[in-house]
Coordinates of C-alpha atoms in Angstrom, one line a residue:
M1 CA 19.5 23.6 59.1
S2 CA 16.6 26.1 59.0
R3 CA 14.0 25.7 56.2
P4 CA 14.4 28.0 53.0
A5 CA 11.7 30.8 52.7
L6 CA 11.0 29.2 49.2
E7 CA 11.6 26.0 47.7
V8 CA 11.1 24.3 44.4
A9 CA 8.5 22.2 46.1
D10 CA 6.5 25.3 47.0
I11 CA 6.4 26.2 43.4
F12 CA 5.6 22.5 42.1
R13 CA 2.8 22.6 44.9
D14 CA 1.1 25.7 43.4
R15 CA 1.6 25.3 39.7
G16 CA 2.3 21.8 39.1
P17 CA -1.1 20.6 38.6
A18 CA -1.9 23.2 35.8
W19 CA 1.2 22.4 34.3
R20 CA 0.6 18.9 34.2
Q21 CA -3.0 19.6 32.9
A22 CA -1.6 21.8 30.2
N23 CA 1.1 19.7 29.0
A24 CA -0.8 16.4 29.1
G25 CA 0.5 13.8 26.7
H26 CA 3.8 15.7 26.5
V27 CA 5.7 14.9 29.7
S28 CA 7.1 11.4 30.3
L29 CA 6.3 9.3 33.2
D30 CA 9.8 10.0 34.8
R31 CA 9.2 13.6 34.8
L32 CA 5.7 13.4 36.2
K33 CA 7.2 10.8 39.0
V34 CA 10.0 13.6 40.0
M35 CA 7.1 16.4 40.2
L36 CA 5.0 14.3 42.3
A37 CA 8.0 13.3 44.5
I38 CA 9.1 16.9 45.4
E39 CA 5.5 18.2 46.1
S40 CA 5.0 15.3 48.6
C41 CA 8.6 15.4 50.2
R42 CA 8.6 15.7 53.9
T43 CA 4.7 16.2 53.8
A44 CA 1.8 13.8 55.5
A45 CA 1.5 12.3 52.3
L46 CA 4.9 9.9 52.8
G47 CA 4.0 9.5 56.6
G48 CA 6.2 9.7 59.0
H49 CA 7.0 9.4 63.0
V50 CA 6.6 11.4 65.8
A51 CA 9.4 11.7 68.4
R52 CA 9.5 12.8 72.3
C53 CA 12.3 13.6 74.1
E54 CA 12.8 11.4 77.3
D55 CA 14.0 14.3 79.7
C56 CA 11.2 17.3 78.9
A57 CA 8.8 15.6 76.8
Y58 CA 9.6 17.8 73.9
T59 CA 7.5 16.4 71.1
T60 CA 8.1 16.7 67.4
I61 CA 6.6 15.6 64.0
A62 CA 9.5 14.3 61.5
Y63 CA 7.7 13.7 57.5
N64 CA 9.5 11.0 55.5
S65 CA 11.8 12.2 52.7
C66 CA 11.0 10.9 49.0
R67 CA 14.7 10.5 48.5
N68 CA 14.2 11.0 44.6
R69 CA 17.6 11.8 43.4
H70 CA 16.3 15.3 41.6
C71 CA 15.0 16.6 44.8
P72 CA 16.7 19.7 46.2
K73 CA 16.0 18.7 49.8
C74 CA 16.9 14.9 49.9
Q75 CA 20.4 15.6 48.5
G76 CA 22.4 16.8 51.7
A77 CA 22.1 13.5 53.3
A78 CA 22.7 11.2 50.2
A79 CA 25.9 13.4 49.8
K80 CA 27.1 12.8 53.5
E81 CA 26.7 9.0 53.0
W82 CA 28.7 9.1 49.7
L83 CA 31.5 11.2 51.0
D84 CA 32.0 9.0 53.8
A85 CA 33.0 6.4 51.8
R86 CA 35.3 8.5 49.7
E87 CA 37.2 9.9 52.7
A88 CA 38.6 6.5 53.2
E89 CA 39.9 6.6 49.4
L90 CA 41.6 10.0 49.4
L91 CA 45.4 9.6 48.8
P92 CA 48.0 12.1 50.1
V93 CA 48.5 13.9 46.9
P94 CA 47.2 17.1 45.1
Y95 CA 43.8 16.6 43.4
Y96 CA 43.0 18.6 40.2
H97 CA 39.3 19.2 38.8
V98 CA 38.8 18.4 34.9
V99 CA 35.6 19.6 33.2
F100 CA 34.9 18.2 29.6
T101 CA 32.0 20.2 27.9
L102 CA 30.1 19.2 24.7
P103 CA 29.9 21.6 21.9
A104 CA 26.5 23.3 21.7
A105 CA 25.5 21.4 18.3
I106 CA 26.1 17.9 20.0
A107 CA 24.4 19.0 23.4
D108 CA 21.0 19.6 21.1
I109 CA 21.4 15.8 19.9
A110 CA 21.9 14.8 23.5
Y111 CA 18.9 16.3 24.3
Q112 CA 16.6 14.2 22.2
N113 CA 19.3 10.9 23.2
K114 CA 20.0 11.5 26.7
A115 CA 21.0 7.9 27.6
V116 CA 23.4 7.4 24.7
L117 CA 25.3 10.5 24.5
Y118 CA 25.7 11.1 28.2
D119 CA 27.1 7.7 28.8
L120 CA 29.3 8.6 25.6
L121 CA 30.4 11.7 27.6
F122 CA 31.3 9.5 30.7
K123 CA 33.2 6.9 28.7
V124 CA 34.9 9.1 26.1
S125 CA 36.2 11.7 28.5
A126 CA 37.2 8.9 30.8
E127 CA 39.4 7.3 27.8
T128 CA 40.9 10.5 27.0
M129 CA 42.1 10.9 30.5
L130 CA 43.5 7.5 30.8
T131 CA 45.2 7.7 27.7
I132 CA 46.8 10.8 27.9
A133 CA 48.0 9.9 31.4
A134 CA 49.3 6.6 30.4
D135 CA 51.4 8.1 27.6
P136 CA 55.2 8.5 28.8
K137 CA 55.4 11.5 27.2
H138 CA 52.9 13.2 29.6
L139 CA 52.8 11.0 33.0
G140 CA 53.3 7.3 32.1
G141 CA 50.9 5.9 34.8
R142 CA 47.3 4.6 35.5
I143 CA 45.2 7.5 37.0
G144 CA 42.1 7.3 39.2
I145 CA 38.8 9.2 38.2
T146 CA 35.7 10.3 39.8
S147 CA 33.5 11.8 37.3
V148 CA 30.0 13.7 37.9
L149 CA 27.6 14.4 35.2
H150 CA 25.8 17.9 35.3
T151 CA 23.6 18.8 32.7
W152 CA 22.4 22.4 33.3
G153 CA 24.3 25.8 33.3
S154 CA 23.6 28.3 36.1
A155 CA 20.1 29.4 34.4
M156 CA 19.0 26.0 34.1
T157 CA 19.2 25.7 30.2
H158 CA 21.0 22.5 29.0
H159 CA 24.6 22.1 29.0
P160 CA 25.8 18.7 29.5
H161 CA 29.2 18.6 31.1
V162 CA 31.5 16.3 33.1
H163 CA 33.3 17.2 36.3
M164 CA 36.3 15.2 37.3
I165 CA 38.4 15.0 40.4
V166 CA 41.7 13.3 39.8
P167 CA 44.7 12.8 42.0
G168 CA 47.9 14.4 40.6
G169 CA 49.6 11.1 39.7
G170 CA 49.1 7.6 39.1
I171 CA 50.8 4.2 39.6
S172 CA 53.6 3.4 36.8
L173 CA 52.5 1.4 34.3
D174 CA 54.8 -1.6 35.7
G175 CA 53.1 -1.1 39.1
Q176 CA 56.3 -0.7 40.7
R177 CA 56.4 3.4 41.7
W178 CA 53.9 6.1 42.5
V179 CA 54.6 8.7 39.4
S180 CA 53.6 12.3 40.4
C181 CA 52.7 15.0 38.0
R182 CA 54.6 18.3 37.8
P183 CA 53.3 20.6 40.4
G184 CA 50.7 22.6 39.7
F185 CA 50.1 21.0 36.1
F186 CA 48.3 17.6 35.6
L187 CA 47.9 17.2 31.8
P188 CA 47.7 19.4 28.4
V189 CA 44.6 20.6 28.2
R190 CA 45.1 21.3 24.3
V191 CA 45.9 17.5 23.9
L192 CA 43.1 16.3 26.1
S193 CA 40.8 18.6 24.0
R194 CA 41.9 17.2 20.5
L195 CA 41.9 13.4 21.6
F196 CA 38.3 14.0 23.3
R197 CA 37.2 15.5 20.0
R198 CA 38.4 12.8 17.9
L199 CA 36.9 10.1 20.3
F200 CA 33.5 11.4 20.5
L201 CA 32.9 12.2 17.0
K202 CA 33.9 8.5 16.2
A203 CA 31.7 7.1 19.0
L204 CA 29.0 9.3 17.7
Q205 CA 29.2 8.2 14.4
A206 CA 29.2 4.4 15.4
A207 CA 26.3 5.2 17.3
H208 CA 24.4 6.5 14.2
A209 CA 25.3 3.6 12.0
A210 CA 24.0 1.4 14.9
G211 CA 20.8 3.1 14.9
R212 CA 20.8 4.2 18.3
L213 CA 20.3 7.7 17.8
S214 CA 16.6 9.4 17.2
F215 CA 16.1 12.8 15.9
F216 CA 12.8 14.9 16.0
G217 CA 11.5 18.4 14.9
N218 CA 14.6 20.5 13.4
Y219 CA 16.9 17.6 13.4
I220 CA 15.0 15.1 11.9
H221 CA 16.6 15.3 8.5
L222 CA 20.0 14.1 10.7
A223 CA 18.7 10.4 10.4
D224 CA 20.2 10.4 6.8
A225 CA 23.9 9.1 7.1
Q226 CA 25.1 11.8 4.7
C227 CA 23.2 14.7 6.4
F228 CA 24.7 13.6 9.8
A229 CA 28.2 13.3 8.5
A230 CA 27.8 16.9 6.6
F231 CA 26.6 18.1 10.4
L232 CA 29.4 16.4 11.8
A233 CA 31.8 17.9 9.7
P234 CA 32.3 21.7 11.0
L235 CA 32.9 19.8 14.7
R236 CA 36.0 18.5 13.6
K237 CA 37.8 21.5 13.4
A238 CA 35.8 23.6 16.1
E239 CA 37.3 23.8 19.8
W240 CA 36.1 21.6 22.4
V241 CA 36.3 22.9 25.8
V242 CA 38.4 21.1 28.4
F243 CA 39.2 22.9 31.3
T244 CA 41.2 22.1 34.2
K245 CA 41.7 24.0 37.6
P246 CA 44.7 24.5 40.1
P247 CA 45.2 21.9 42.6
F248 CA 43.2 21.8 45.7
G249 CA 44.6 22.7 49.0
G250 CA 44.5 19.2 50.4
P251 CA 42.2 16.2 50.8
Q252 CA 39.8 18.1 52.9
A253 CA 39.2 20.8 50.5
V254 CA 38.6 17.8 47.9
L255 CA 35.8 16.7 50.0
A256 CA 34.3 20.2 50.6
Y257 CA 34.4 20.3 46.7
L258 CA 32.7 17.0 46.1
S259 CA 30.1 17.7 48.6
R260 CA 28.8 20.8 46.6
Y261 CA 29.2 18.9 43.0
T262 CA 28.0 15.2 43.7
H263 CA 24.5 15.5 44.4
R264 CA 23.6 18.8 43.2
V265 CA 20.6 19.2 41.2
A266 CA 19.5 21.9 38.6
I267 CA 18.8 24.4 41.1
A268 CA 19.2 24.5 44.7
N269 CA 16.3 26.2 47.2
S270 CA 19.1 28.4 48.3
R271 CA 19.0 30.2 44.9
L272 CA 15.3 30.9 45.0
I273 CA 14.4 34.6 45.9
A274 CA 10.8 35.0 44.8
F275 CA 8.1 33.3 43.5
D276 CA 4.8 35.6 42.3
E277 CA 2.6 36.5 39.4
Q278 CA 5.8 37.5 37.2
G279 CA 7.1 34.2 38.0
V280 CA 10.2 32.7 39.5
T281 CA 13.4 34.8 40.5
F282 CA 16.4 33.3 41.3
K283 CA 20.2 33.7 41.6
W284 CA 22.4 32.7 38.4
K285 CA 26.1 33.1 37.7
D286 CA 27.5 34.4 34.4
Y287 CA 30.5 32.8 33.7
R288 CA 31.2 34.9 30.7
I289 CA 32.1 37.6 32.7
N290 CA 34.6 38.0 35.6
G291 CA 34.2 39.6 39.1
R292 CA 31.2 40.5 41.3
D293 CA 29.2 41.7 38.1
R294 CA 28.9 38.1 37.2
Y295 CA 26.2 37.4 39.8
K296 CA 22.7 38.3 38.7
R297 CA 18.9 37.5 39.3
M298 CA 17.0 36.1 36.7
T299 CA 13.1 35.9 36.3
L300 CA 11.4 33.1 34.5
A301 CA 7.5 32.7 33.6
T302 CA 6.6 29.8 36.0
N303 CA 6.0 27.3 33.5
E304 CA 9.2 28.1 31.9
F305 CA 10.9 27.4 35.2
I306 CA 9.1 24.2 35.6
R307 CA 10.2 23.3 32.3
R308 CA 13.8 23.9 32.7
F309 CA 14.1 22.0 35.8
L310 CA 12.4 19.1 34.2
I311 CA 14.6 18.7 31.1
H312 CA 17.5 17.8 33.8
V313 CA 15.5 14.6 34.9
L314 CA 17.9 11.6 34.0
P315 CA 16.7 8.7 32.4
K316 CA 15.7 5.9 34.7
G317 CA 18.6 3.9 36.1
F318 CA 21.4 6.2 34.4
H319 CA 24.6 6.7 37.2
R320 CA 25.4 10.1 37.2
I321 CA 28.6 9.3 39.4
R322 CA 31.0 7.0 38.0
H323 CA 34.6 5.8 38.7
Y324 CA 37.4 5.0 36.1
G325 CA 40.8 3.8 36.4
L326 CA 42.1 3.1 39.7
F327 CA 39.1 3.8 41.1
A328 CA 37.1 1.3 39.0
K329 CA 35.0 -0.5 41.7
G330 CA 36.1 -4.1 40.7
S331 CA 39.8 -3.1 41.7
C332 CA 39.3 0.1 43.7
A333 CA 40.2 -1.2 47.1
D334 CA 43.3 -3.2 45.6
N335 CA 44.7 -0.6 43.7
I336 CA 44.2 2.6 46.5
A337 CA 45.9 0.1 49.0
R338 CA 48.9 -0.3 46.3
A339 CA 49.2 3.2 45.7
R340 CA 49.3 3.8 49.6
E341 CA 51.9 1.1 49.9
L342 CA 54.0 3.0 47.1
L343 CA 53.3 6.5 48.6
T344 CA 54.3 4.8 52.1
V345 CA 51.3 6.1 53.8
A346 CA 49.2 3.5 55.8
K347 CA 45.5 3.3 55.5
P348 CA 43.7 5.8 58.1
E349 CA 41.6 3.9 60.7
G350 CA 39.2 5.0 63.1
E351 CA 39.5 8.7 62.3
P352 CA 36.4 10.6 62.9
T353 CA 34.8 12.8 60.6
A354 CA 34.0 16.3 61.9
A355 CA 31.8 17.2 59.0
V356 CA 29.3 14.4 59.4
V357 CA 26.6 14.7 61.8
D358 CA 25.3 11.4 63.3
H359 CA 21.5 11.3 62.4
S360 CA 20.9 7.9 64.1
K361 CA 20.7 9.5 67.6
P362 CA 18.8 12.6 67.4
T363 CA 19.0 15.0 70.5
C364 CA 16.4 17.1 71.7
P365 CA 16.7 21.0 70.6
C366 CA 15.5 22.2 73.9
C367 CA 17.7 20.3 76.3
G368 CA 20.0 18.0 74.4
G369 CA 18.2 14.7 75.8
R370 CA 17.8 11.8 73.9
M371 CA 14.7 11.6 71.5
I372 CA 12.8 8.3 71.2
T373 CA 10.1 7.4 68.4
I374 CA 6.6 7.3 70.3
E375 CA 4.4 7.0 67.2
V376 CA 4.7 5.7 63.5
F377 CA 2.4 7.0 60.9
E378 CA 1.6 5.6 57.3
R379 CA 1.1 7.7 54.4
G380 CA -1.5 10.3 54.0
A381 CA -2.6 9.5 57.7
A382 CA -2.5 12.4 60.4
P383 CA -0.5 11.5 63.9
R384 CA -2.2 11.1 67.0
H385 CA 0.2 12.9 68.8
R386 CA 0.9 16.4 68.3
P387 CA 4.2 18.6 68.7
T388 CA 4.8 20.9 71.4
A389 CA 2.8 24.1 71.2
S390 CA 5.3 26.4 72.3
T391 CA 8.1 25.3 70.0
I392 CA 6.8 23.5 67.2
V393 CA 9.7 21.9 64.9
I394 CA 9.5 19.8 62.1
R395 CA 13.0 17.8 62.2
I396 CA 14.4 17.2 58.7
D397 CA 14.0 13.2 58.0
T398 CA 16.6 11.8 56.1
S399 CA 15.3 8.1 56.7

């Protein structure tokens, strides 16, 4: 894979030190660590190794990756590893994509209470799906859910929402049969929206009563119980957005979708266009417009670009991919085996994954020979061996 002409790391290296100095005392330690990790990713600062071809002596330097989950360069390998495990769990049924989005007013509170409200978004959206699916009036079965949290819109503004990938059916409540949804229709969006709204507001009010929420700036008055209740009142009648897409074309389409969504960060390097004294220019998508006109360009002042990127740094230890229902980790294997049994499908064994590249056995780009490690160098050190002068290639290292 060729290196993009412009990367987030380039912007951070150039303007990061000045930005940190200007915002000293106002940036969390977690965000500072993310910045420094991205700046040092695949550079001599993290060390690496030198590899040489056994056949033609082609030599290359491979610098270590930072492996930070917010780094645009490190997510490709992480996604491949995660997808390998998910492929064995796919069922031969249609899969649906469902999105639960927080209203703007709630998103503002979430910005000041990320760990609490992002967790509520996960749990309440899953409870909504599981409850409606178990209702005999709708499906009458236990379903499996893979949920992925995104906190950004295309322009990197704060826009928390959960993407769900759900098989089009579930195991009956008595465990004796597979219950399929209607063709092209999973669960009623309006019913999901109403229950999601009710359950989330109930959980949010409970979190407030338990003193789990903090408020700052223009929202400091919401610390008062009566003010908070008045703030929530209009939201009980507003429309909450739950969106569902048509089913995927098949299991491989599900994997292709997951590979794009599970390990995505606020902005991919491929969306960056220019970085100069005017700021950072990047591609974005205006979802309010249909057709080709929705694809636009935006230029942000560099300081604003950095600020927007960093507001999507997740709290330490927070899991942004979660599984519920049949896919809950404690019983996932047994549930999938039972689902396959009910669907009369054997568990796949030994099936190769064409889309996955084996990075454990690197080959020479010149002759295809086996590359062997001839030197390992520590952080901040320079390698003794030098790459082949005629074709200097820095291999992407995912170790």
